[in-house]
Structures are given as structure tokens and as C-alpha cells.
mmCIF file of N, CA, C and O in Angstrom:
data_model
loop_
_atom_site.group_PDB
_atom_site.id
_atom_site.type_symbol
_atom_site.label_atom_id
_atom_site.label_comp_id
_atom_site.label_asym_id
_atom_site.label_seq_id
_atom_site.Cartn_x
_atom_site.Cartn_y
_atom_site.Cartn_z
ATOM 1 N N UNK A 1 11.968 4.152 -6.652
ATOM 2 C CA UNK A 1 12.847 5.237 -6.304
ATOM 3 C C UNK A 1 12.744 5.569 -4.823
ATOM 4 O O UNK A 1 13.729 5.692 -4.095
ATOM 5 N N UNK A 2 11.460 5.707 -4.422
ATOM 6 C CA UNK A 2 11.205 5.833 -2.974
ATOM 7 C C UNK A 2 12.114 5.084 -2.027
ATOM 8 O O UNK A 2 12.797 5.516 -1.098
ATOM 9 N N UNK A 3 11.922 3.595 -2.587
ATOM 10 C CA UNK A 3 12.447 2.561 -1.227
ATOM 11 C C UNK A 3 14.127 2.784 -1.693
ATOM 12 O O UNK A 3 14.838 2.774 -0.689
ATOM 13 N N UNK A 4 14.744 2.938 -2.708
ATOM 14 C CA UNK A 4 16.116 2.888 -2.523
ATOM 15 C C UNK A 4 16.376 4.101 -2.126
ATOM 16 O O UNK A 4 17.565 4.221 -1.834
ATOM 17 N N UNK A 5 15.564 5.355 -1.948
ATOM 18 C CA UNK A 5 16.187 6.577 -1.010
ATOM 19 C C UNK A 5 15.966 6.252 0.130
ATOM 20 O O UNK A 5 16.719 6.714 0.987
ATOM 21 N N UNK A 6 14.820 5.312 0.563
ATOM 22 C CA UNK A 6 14.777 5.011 2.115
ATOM 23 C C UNK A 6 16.033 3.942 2.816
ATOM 24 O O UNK A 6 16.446 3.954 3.976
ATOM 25 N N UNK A 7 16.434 3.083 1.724
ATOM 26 C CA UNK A 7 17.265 2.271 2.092
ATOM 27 C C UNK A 7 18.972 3.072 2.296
ATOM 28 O O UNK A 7 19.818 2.690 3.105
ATOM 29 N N UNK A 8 19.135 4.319 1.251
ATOM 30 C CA UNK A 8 20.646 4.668 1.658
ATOM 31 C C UNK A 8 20.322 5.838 2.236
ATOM 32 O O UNK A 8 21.303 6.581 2.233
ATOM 33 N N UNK A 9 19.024 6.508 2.913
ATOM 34 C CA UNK A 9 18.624 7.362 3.551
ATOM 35 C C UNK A 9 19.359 6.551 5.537
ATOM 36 O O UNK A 9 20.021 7.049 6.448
ATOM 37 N N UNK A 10 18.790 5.321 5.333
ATOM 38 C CA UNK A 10 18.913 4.840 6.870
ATOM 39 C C UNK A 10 20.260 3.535 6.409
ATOM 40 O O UNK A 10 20.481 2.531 7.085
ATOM 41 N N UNK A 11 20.719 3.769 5.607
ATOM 42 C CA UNK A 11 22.441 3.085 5.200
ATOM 43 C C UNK A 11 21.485 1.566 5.742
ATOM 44 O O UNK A 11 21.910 1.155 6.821
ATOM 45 N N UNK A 12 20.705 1.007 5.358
ATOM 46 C CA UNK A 12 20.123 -0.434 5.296
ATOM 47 C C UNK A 12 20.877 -1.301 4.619
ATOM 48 O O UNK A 12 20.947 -1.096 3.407
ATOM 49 N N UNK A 13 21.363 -2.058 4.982
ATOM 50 C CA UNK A 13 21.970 -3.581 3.627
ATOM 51 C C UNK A 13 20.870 -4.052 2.884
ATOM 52 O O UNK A 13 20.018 -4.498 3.653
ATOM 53 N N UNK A 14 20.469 -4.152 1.434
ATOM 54 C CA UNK A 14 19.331 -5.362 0.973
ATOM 55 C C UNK A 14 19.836 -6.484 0.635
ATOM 56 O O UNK A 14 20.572 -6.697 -0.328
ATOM 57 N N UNK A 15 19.381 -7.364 1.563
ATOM 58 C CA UNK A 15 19.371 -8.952 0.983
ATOM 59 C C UNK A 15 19.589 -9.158 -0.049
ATOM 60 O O UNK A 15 20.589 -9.873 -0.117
ATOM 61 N N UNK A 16 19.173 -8.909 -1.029
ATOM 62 C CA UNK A 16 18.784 -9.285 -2.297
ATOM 63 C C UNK A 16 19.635 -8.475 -3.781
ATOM 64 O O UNK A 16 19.272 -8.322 -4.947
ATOM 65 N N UNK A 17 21.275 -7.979 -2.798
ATOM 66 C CA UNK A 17 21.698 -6.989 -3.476
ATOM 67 C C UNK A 17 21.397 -5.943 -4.264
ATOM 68 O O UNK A 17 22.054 -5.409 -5.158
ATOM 69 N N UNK A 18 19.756 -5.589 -3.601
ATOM 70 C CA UNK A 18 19.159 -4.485 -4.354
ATOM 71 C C UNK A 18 18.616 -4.689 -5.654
ATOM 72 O O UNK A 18 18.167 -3.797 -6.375
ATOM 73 N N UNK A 19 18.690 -6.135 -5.973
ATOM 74 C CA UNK A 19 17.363 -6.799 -6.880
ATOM 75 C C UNK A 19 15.740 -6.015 -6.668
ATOM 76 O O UNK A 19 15.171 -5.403 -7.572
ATOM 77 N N UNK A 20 15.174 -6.214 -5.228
ATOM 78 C CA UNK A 20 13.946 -5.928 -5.125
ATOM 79 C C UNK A 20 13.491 -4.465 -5.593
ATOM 80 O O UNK A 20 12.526 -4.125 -6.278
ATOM 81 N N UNK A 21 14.704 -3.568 -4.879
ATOM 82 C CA UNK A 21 14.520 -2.182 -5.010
ATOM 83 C C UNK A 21 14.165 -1.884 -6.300
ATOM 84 O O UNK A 21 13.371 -0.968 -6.089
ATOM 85 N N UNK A 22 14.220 -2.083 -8.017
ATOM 86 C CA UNK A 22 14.165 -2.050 -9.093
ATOM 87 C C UNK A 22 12.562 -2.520 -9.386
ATOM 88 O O UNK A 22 11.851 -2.123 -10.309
ATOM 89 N N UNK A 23 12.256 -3.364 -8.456
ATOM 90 C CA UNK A 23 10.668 -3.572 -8.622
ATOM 91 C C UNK A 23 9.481 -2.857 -8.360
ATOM 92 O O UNK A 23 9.711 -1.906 -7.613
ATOM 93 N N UNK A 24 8.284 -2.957 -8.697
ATOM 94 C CA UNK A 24 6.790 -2.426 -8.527
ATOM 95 C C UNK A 24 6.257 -3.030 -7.222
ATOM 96 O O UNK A 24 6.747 -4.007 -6.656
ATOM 97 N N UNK A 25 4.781 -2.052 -6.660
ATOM 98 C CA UNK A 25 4.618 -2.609 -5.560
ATOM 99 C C UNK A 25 4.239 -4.049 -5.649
ATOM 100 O O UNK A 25 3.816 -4.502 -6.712
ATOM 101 N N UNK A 26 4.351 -4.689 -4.730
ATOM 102 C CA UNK A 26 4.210 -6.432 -4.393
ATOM 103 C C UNK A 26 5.144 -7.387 -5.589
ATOM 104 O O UNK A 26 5.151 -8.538 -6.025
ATOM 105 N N UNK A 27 5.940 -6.020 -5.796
ATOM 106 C CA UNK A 27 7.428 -7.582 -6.583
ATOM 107 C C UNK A 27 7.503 -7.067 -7.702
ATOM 108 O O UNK A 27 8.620 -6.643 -8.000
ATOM 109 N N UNK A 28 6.238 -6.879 -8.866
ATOM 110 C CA UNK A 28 6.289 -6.808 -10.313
ATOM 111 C C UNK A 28 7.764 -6.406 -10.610
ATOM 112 O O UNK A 28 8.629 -5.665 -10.143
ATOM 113 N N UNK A 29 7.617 -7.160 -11.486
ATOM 114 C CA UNK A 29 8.880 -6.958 -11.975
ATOM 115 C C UNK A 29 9.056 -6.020 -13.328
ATOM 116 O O UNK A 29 9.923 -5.153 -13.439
ATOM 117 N N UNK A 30 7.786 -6.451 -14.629
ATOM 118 C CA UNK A 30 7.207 -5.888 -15.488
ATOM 119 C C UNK A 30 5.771 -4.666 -14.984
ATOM 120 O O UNK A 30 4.570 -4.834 -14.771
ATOM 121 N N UNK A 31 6.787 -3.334 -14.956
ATOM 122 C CA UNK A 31 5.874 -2.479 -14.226
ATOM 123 C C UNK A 31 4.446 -2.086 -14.999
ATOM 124 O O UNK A 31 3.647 -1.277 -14.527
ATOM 125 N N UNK A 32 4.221 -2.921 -16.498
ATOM 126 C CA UNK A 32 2.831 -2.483 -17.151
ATOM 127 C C UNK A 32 1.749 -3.747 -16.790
ATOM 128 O O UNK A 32 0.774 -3.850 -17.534
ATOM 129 N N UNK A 33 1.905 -4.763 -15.608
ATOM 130 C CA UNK A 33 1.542 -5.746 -14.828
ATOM 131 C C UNK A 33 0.611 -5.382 -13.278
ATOM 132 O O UNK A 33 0.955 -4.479 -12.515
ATOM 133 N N UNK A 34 -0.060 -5.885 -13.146
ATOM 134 C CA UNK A 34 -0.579 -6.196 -11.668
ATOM 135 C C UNK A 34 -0.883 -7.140 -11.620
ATOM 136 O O UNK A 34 -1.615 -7.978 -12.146
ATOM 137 N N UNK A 35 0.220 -6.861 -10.387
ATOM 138 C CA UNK A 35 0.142 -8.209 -9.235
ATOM 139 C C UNK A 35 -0.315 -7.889 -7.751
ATOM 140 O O UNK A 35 -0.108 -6.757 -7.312
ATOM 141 N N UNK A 36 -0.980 -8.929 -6.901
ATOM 142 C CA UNK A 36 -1.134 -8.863 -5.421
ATOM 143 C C UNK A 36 -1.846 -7.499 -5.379
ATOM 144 O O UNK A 36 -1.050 -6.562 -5.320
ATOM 145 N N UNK A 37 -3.263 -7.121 -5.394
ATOM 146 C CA UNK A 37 -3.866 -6.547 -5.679
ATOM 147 C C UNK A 37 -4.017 -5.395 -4.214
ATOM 148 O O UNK A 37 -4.127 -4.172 -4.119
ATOM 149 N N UNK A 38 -3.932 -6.873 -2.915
ATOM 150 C CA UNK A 38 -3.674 -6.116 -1.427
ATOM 151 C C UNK A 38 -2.541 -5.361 -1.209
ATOM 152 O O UNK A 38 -2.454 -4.537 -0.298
ATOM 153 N N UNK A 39 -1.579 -5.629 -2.085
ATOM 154 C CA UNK A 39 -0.335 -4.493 -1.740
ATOM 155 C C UNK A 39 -0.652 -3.282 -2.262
ATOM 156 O O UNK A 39 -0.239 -2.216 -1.806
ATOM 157 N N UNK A 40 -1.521 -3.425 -3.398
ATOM 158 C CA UNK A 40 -1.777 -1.882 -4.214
ATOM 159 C C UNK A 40 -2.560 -1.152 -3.404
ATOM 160 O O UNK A 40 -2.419 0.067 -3.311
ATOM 161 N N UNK A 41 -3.463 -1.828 -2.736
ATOM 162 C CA UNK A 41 -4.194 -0.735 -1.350
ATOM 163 C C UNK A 41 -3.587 -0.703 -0.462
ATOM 164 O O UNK A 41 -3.658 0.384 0.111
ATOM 165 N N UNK A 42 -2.569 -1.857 0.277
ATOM 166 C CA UNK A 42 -1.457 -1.097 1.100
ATOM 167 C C UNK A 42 -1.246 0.406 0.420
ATOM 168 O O UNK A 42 -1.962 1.407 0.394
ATOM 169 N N UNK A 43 -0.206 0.164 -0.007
ATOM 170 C CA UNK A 43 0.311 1.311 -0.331
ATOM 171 C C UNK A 43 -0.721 2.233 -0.581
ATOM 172 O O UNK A 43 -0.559 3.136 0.240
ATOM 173 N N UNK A 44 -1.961 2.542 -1.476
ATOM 174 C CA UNK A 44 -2.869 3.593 -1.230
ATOM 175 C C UNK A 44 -3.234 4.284 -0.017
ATOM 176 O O UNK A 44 -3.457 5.478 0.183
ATOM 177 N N UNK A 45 -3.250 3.182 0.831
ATOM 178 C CA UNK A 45 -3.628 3.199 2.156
ATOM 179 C C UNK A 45 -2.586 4.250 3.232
ATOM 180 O O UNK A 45 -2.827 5.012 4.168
ATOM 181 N N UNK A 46 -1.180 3.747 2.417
ATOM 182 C CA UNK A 46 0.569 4.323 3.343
ATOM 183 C C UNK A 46 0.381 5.918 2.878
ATOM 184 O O UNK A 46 0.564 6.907 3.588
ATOM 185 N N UNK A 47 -0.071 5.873 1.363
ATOM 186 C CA UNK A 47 0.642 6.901 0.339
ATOM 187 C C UNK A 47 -0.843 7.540 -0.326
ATOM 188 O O UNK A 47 -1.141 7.702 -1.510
ATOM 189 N N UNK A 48 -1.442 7.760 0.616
ATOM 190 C CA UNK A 48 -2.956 8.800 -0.116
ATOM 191 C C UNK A 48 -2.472 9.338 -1.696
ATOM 192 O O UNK A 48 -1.618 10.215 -1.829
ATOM 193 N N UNK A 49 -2.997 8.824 -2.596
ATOM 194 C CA UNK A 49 -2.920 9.791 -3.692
ATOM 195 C C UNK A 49 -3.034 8.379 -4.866
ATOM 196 O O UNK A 49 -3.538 8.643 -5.958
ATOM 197 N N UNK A 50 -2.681 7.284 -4.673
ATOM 198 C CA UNK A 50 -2.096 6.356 -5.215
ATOM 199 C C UNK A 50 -3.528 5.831 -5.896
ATOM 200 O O UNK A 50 -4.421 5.195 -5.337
ATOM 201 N N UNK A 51 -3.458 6.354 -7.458
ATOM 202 C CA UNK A 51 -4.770 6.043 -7.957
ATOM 203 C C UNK A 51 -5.293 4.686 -7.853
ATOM 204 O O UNK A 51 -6.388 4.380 -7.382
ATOM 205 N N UNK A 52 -4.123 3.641 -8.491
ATOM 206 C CA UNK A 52 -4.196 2.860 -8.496
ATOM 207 C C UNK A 52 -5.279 1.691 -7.206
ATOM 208 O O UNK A 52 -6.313 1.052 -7.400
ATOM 209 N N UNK A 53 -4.391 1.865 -5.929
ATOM 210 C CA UNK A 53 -5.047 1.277 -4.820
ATOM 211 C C UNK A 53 -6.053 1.417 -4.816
ATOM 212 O O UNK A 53 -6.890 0.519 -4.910
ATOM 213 N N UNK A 54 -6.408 3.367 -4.633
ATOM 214 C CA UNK A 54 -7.358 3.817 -4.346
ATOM 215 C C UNK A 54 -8.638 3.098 -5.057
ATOM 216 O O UNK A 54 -9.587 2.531 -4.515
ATOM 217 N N UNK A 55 -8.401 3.272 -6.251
ATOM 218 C CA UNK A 55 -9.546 2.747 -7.257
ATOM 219 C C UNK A 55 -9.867 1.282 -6.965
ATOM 220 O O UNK A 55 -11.085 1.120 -6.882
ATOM 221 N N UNK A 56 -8.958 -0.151 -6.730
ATOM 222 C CA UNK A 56 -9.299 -1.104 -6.123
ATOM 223 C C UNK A 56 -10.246 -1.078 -4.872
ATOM 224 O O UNK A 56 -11.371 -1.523 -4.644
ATOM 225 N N UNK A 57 -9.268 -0.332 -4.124
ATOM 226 C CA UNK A 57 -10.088 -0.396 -2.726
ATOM 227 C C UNK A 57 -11.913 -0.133 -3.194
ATOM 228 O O UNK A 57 -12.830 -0.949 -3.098
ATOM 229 N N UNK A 58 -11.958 1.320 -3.711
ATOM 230 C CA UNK A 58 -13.438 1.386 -4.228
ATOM 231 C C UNK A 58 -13.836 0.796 -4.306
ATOM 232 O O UNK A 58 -15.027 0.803 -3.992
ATOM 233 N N UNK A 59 -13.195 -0.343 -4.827
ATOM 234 C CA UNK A 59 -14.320 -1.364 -5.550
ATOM 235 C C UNK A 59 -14.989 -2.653 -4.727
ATOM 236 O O UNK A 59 -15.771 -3.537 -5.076
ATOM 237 N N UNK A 60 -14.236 -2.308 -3.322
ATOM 238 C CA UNK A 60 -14.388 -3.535 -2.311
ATOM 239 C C UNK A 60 -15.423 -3.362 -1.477
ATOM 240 O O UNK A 60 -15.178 -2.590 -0.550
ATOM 241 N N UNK A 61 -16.622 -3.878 -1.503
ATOM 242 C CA UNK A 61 -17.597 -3.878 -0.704
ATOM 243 C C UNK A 61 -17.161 -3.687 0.778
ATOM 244 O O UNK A 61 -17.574 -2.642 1.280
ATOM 245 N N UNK A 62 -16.307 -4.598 1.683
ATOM 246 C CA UNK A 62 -16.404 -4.011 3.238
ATOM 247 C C UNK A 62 -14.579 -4.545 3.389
ATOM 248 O O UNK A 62 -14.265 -5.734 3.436
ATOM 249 N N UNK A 63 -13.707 -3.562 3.439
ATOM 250 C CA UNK A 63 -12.528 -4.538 3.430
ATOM 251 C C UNK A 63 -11.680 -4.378 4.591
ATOM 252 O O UNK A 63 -10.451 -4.420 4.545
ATOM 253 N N UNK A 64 -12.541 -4.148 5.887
ATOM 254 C CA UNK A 64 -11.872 -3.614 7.134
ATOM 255 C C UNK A 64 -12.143 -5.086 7.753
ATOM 256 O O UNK A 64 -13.050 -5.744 7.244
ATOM 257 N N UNK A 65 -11.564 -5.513 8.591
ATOM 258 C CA UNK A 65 -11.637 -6.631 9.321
ATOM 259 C C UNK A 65 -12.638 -6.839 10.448
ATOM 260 O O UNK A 65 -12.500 -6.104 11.426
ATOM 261 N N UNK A 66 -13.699 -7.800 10.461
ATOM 262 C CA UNK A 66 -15.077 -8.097 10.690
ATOM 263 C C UNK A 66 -15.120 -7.328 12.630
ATOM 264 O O UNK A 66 -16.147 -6.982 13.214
ATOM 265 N N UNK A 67 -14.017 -7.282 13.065
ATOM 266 C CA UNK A 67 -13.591 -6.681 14.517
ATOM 267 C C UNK A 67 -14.059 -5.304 14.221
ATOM 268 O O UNK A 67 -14.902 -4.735 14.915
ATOM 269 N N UNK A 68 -13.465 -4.752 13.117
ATOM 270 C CA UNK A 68 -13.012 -2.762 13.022
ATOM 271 C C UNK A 68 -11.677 -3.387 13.802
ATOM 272 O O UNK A 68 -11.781 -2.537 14.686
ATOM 273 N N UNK A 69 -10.800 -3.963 14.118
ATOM 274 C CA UNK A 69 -9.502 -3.642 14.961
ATOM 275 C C UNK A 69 -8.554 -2.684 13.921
ATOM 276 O O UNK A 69 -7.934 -1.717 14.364
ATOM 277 N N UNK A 70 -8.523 -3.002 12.737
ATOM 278 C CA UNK A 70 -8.078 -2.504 11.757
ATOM 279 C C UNK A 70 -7.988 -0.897 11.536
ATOM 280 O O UNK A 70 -7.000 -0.290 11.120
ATOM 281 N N UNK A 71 -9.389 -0.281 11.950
ATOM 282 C CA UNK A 71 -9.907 0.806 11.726
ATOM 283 C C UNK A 71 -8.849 1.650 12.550
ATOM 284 O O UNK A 71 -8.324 2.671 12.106
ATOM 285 N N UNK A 72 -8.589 1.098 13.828
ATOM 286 C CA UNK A 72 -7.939 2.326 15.103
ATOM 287 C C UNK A 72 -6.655 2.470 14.073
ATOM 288 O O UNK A 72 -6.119 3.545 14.341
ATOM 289 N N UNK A 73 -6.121 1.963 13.255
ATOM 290 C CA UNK A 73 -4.770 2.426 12.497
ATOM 291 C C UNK A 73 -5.180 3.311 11.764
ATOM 292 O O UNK A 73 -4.270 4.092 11.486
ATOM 293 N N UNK A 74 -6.250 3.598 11.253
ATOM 294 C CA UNK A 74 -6.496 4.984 10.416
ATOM 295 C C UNK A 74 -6.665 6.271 10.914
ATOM 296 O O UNK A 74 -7.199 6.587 11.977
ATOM 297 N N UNK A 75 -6.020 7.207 9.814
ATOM 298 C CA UNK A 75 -6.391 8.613 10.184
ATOM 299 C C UNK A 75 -7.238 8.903 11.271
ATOM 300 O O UNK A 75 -7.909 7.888 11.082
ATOM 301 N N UNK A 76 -7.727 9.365 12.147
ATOM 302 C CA UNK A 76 -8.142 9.979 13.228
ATOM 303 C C UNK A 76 -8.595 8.625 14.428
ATOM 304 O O UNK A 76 -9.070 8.751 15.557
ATOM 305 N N UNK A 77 -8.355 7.777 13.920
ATOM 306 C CA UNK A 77 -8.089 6.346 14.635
ATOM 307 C C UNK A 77 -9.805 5.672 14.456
ATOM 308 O O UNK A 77 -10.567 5.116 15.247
ATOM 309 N N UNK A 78 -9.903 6.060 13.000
ATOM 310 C CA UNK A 78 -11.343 4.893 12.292
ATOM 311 C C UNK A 78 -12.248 5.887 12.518
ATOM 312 O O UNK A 78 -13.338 5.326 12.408
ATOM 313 N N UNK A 79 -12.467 7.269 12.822
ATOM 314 C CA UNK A 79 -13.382 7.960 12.958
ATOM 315 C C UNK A 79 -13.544 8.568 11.974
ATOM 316 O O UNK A 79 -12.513 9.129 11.604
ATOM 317 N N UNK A 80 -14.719 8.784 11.116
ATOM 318 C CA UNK A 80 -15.437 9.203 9.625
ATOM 319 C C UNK A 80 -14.807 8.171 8.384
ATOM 320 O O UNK A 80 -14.939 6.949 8.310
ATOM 321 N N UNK A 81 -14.301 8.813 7.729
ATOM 322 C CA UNK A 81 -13.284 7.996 6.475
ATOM 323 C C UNK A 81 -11.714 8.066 6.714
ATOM 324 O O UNK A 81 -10.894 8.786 7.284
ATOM 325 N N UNK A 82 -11.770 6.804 5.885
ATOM 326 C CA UNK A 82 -10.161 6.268 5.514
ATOM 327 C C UNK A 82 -9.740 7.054 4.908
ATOM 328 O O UNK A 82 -10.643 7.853 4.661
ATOM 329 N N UNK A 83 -8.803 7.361 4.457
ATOM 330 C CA UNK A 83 -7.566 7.906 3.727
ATOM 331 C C UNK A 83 -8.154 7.622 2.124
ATOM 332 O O UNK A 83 -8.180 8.480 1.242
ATOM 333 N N UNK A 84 -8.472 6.645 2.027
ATOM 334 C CA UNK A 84 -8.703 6.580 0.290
ATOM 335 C C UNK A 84 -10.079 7.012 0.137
ATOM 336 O O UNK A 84 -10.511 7.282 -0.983
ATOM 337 N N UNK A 85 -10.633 7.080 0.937
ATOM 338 C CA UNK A 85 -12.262 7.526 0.546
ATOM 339 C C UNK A 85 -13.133 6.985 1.094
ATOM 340 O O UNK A 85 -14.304 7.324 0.926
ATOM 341 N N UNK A 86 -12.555 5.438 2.346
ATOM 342 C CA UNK A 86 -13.871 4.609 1.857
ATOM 343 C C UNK A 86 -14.488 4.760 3.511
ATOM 344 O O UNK A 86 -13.834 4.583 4.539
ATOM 345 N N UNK A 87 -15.708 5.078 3.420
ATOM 346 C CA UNK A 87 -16.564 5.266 4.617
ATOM 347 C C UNK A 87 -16.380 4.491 5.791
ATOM 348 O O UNK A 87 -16.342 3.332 5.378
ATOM 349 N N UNK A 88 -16.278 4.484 6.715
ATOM 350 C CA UNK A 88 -16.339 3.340 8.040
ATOM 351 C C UNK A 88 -17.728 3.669 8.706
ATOM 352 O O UNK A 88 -18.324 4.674 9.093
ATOM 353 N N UNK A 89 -18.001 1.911 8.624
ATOM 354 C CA UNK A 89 -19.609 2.046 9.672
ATOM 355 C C UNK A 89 -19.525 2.498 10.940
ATOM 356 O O UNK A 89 -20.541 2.593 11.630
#
């Protein structure tokens, strides 16, 4: 619902005659499915609240990129915690 208010919010054309828009995050098509497990923490990541991600992400021992370059995109730009909970060294 989100992405097709964003799409006739900014009058966007979809490729895909608005096939995709009807889907779950990372495609699903059958929304009682997971798929692409990194899109579900995207989106946790976009959309704080998103149990789903959130609870993956938990479960990931270190999932920031071995730099921190990653980190300066977060909330206060990588300083204390992420958005879903998860601590930064």
C-alpha cells in the first residue's frame, strides 16, 4: 500500500504495469512467505517498527560492514545504536 501511494503520490510510471506494487518486501508474492531476508532489515532499518527485520537483524552477530562506512548512514551518523536496536562498536 505504501509504495503504490508513493508511486501516484510522485505520478511515477511502473515498469511492470504495477505487477510489483501488489507484492511483499523483496518480491514475495505469497505474503505468508519469506524471502531475501536482507530486504526485511532494509526495510526495518528505512521503517523502525518493522518486527519482522528487526527480529532478523537481532539475530546477526556483526552486520555493519568490516569499514563502519555503513554506520555514518545511521541515525545520529553511527553514534550509540541503530534504529533497530543493534549496538555499534
Amino acid at each position: 500500500m505504501r509504495r503504490t501511494d508513493l508511486v501516484r503520490a510522485h505520478e511515477l510510471a511502473a515498469m511492470d504495469g504495477g505487477a510489483s506494487l501488489s507484492t511483499g518486501v523483496g518480491g514475495v508474492s505469497d505474503l505468508l512467505t519469506v524471502k531475501c531476508l536482507h530486504a526485511h532489515v532494509a526495510h526495518a532499518l528505512a521503517r523502525p517498527g518493522y518486527v519482522l527485520g528487526e527480529t532478523i537483524l537481532a539475530e546477526v552477530v556483526d552486520p555493519w560492514c568490516d569499514d563502519r562506512r555503513c554506520a555514518a548512514h545511521l541515525p545520529g551518523g553511527g553514534a550509540g545504536t541503530a534504529g533497530a536496536g543493534v549496538a555499534l562498536p
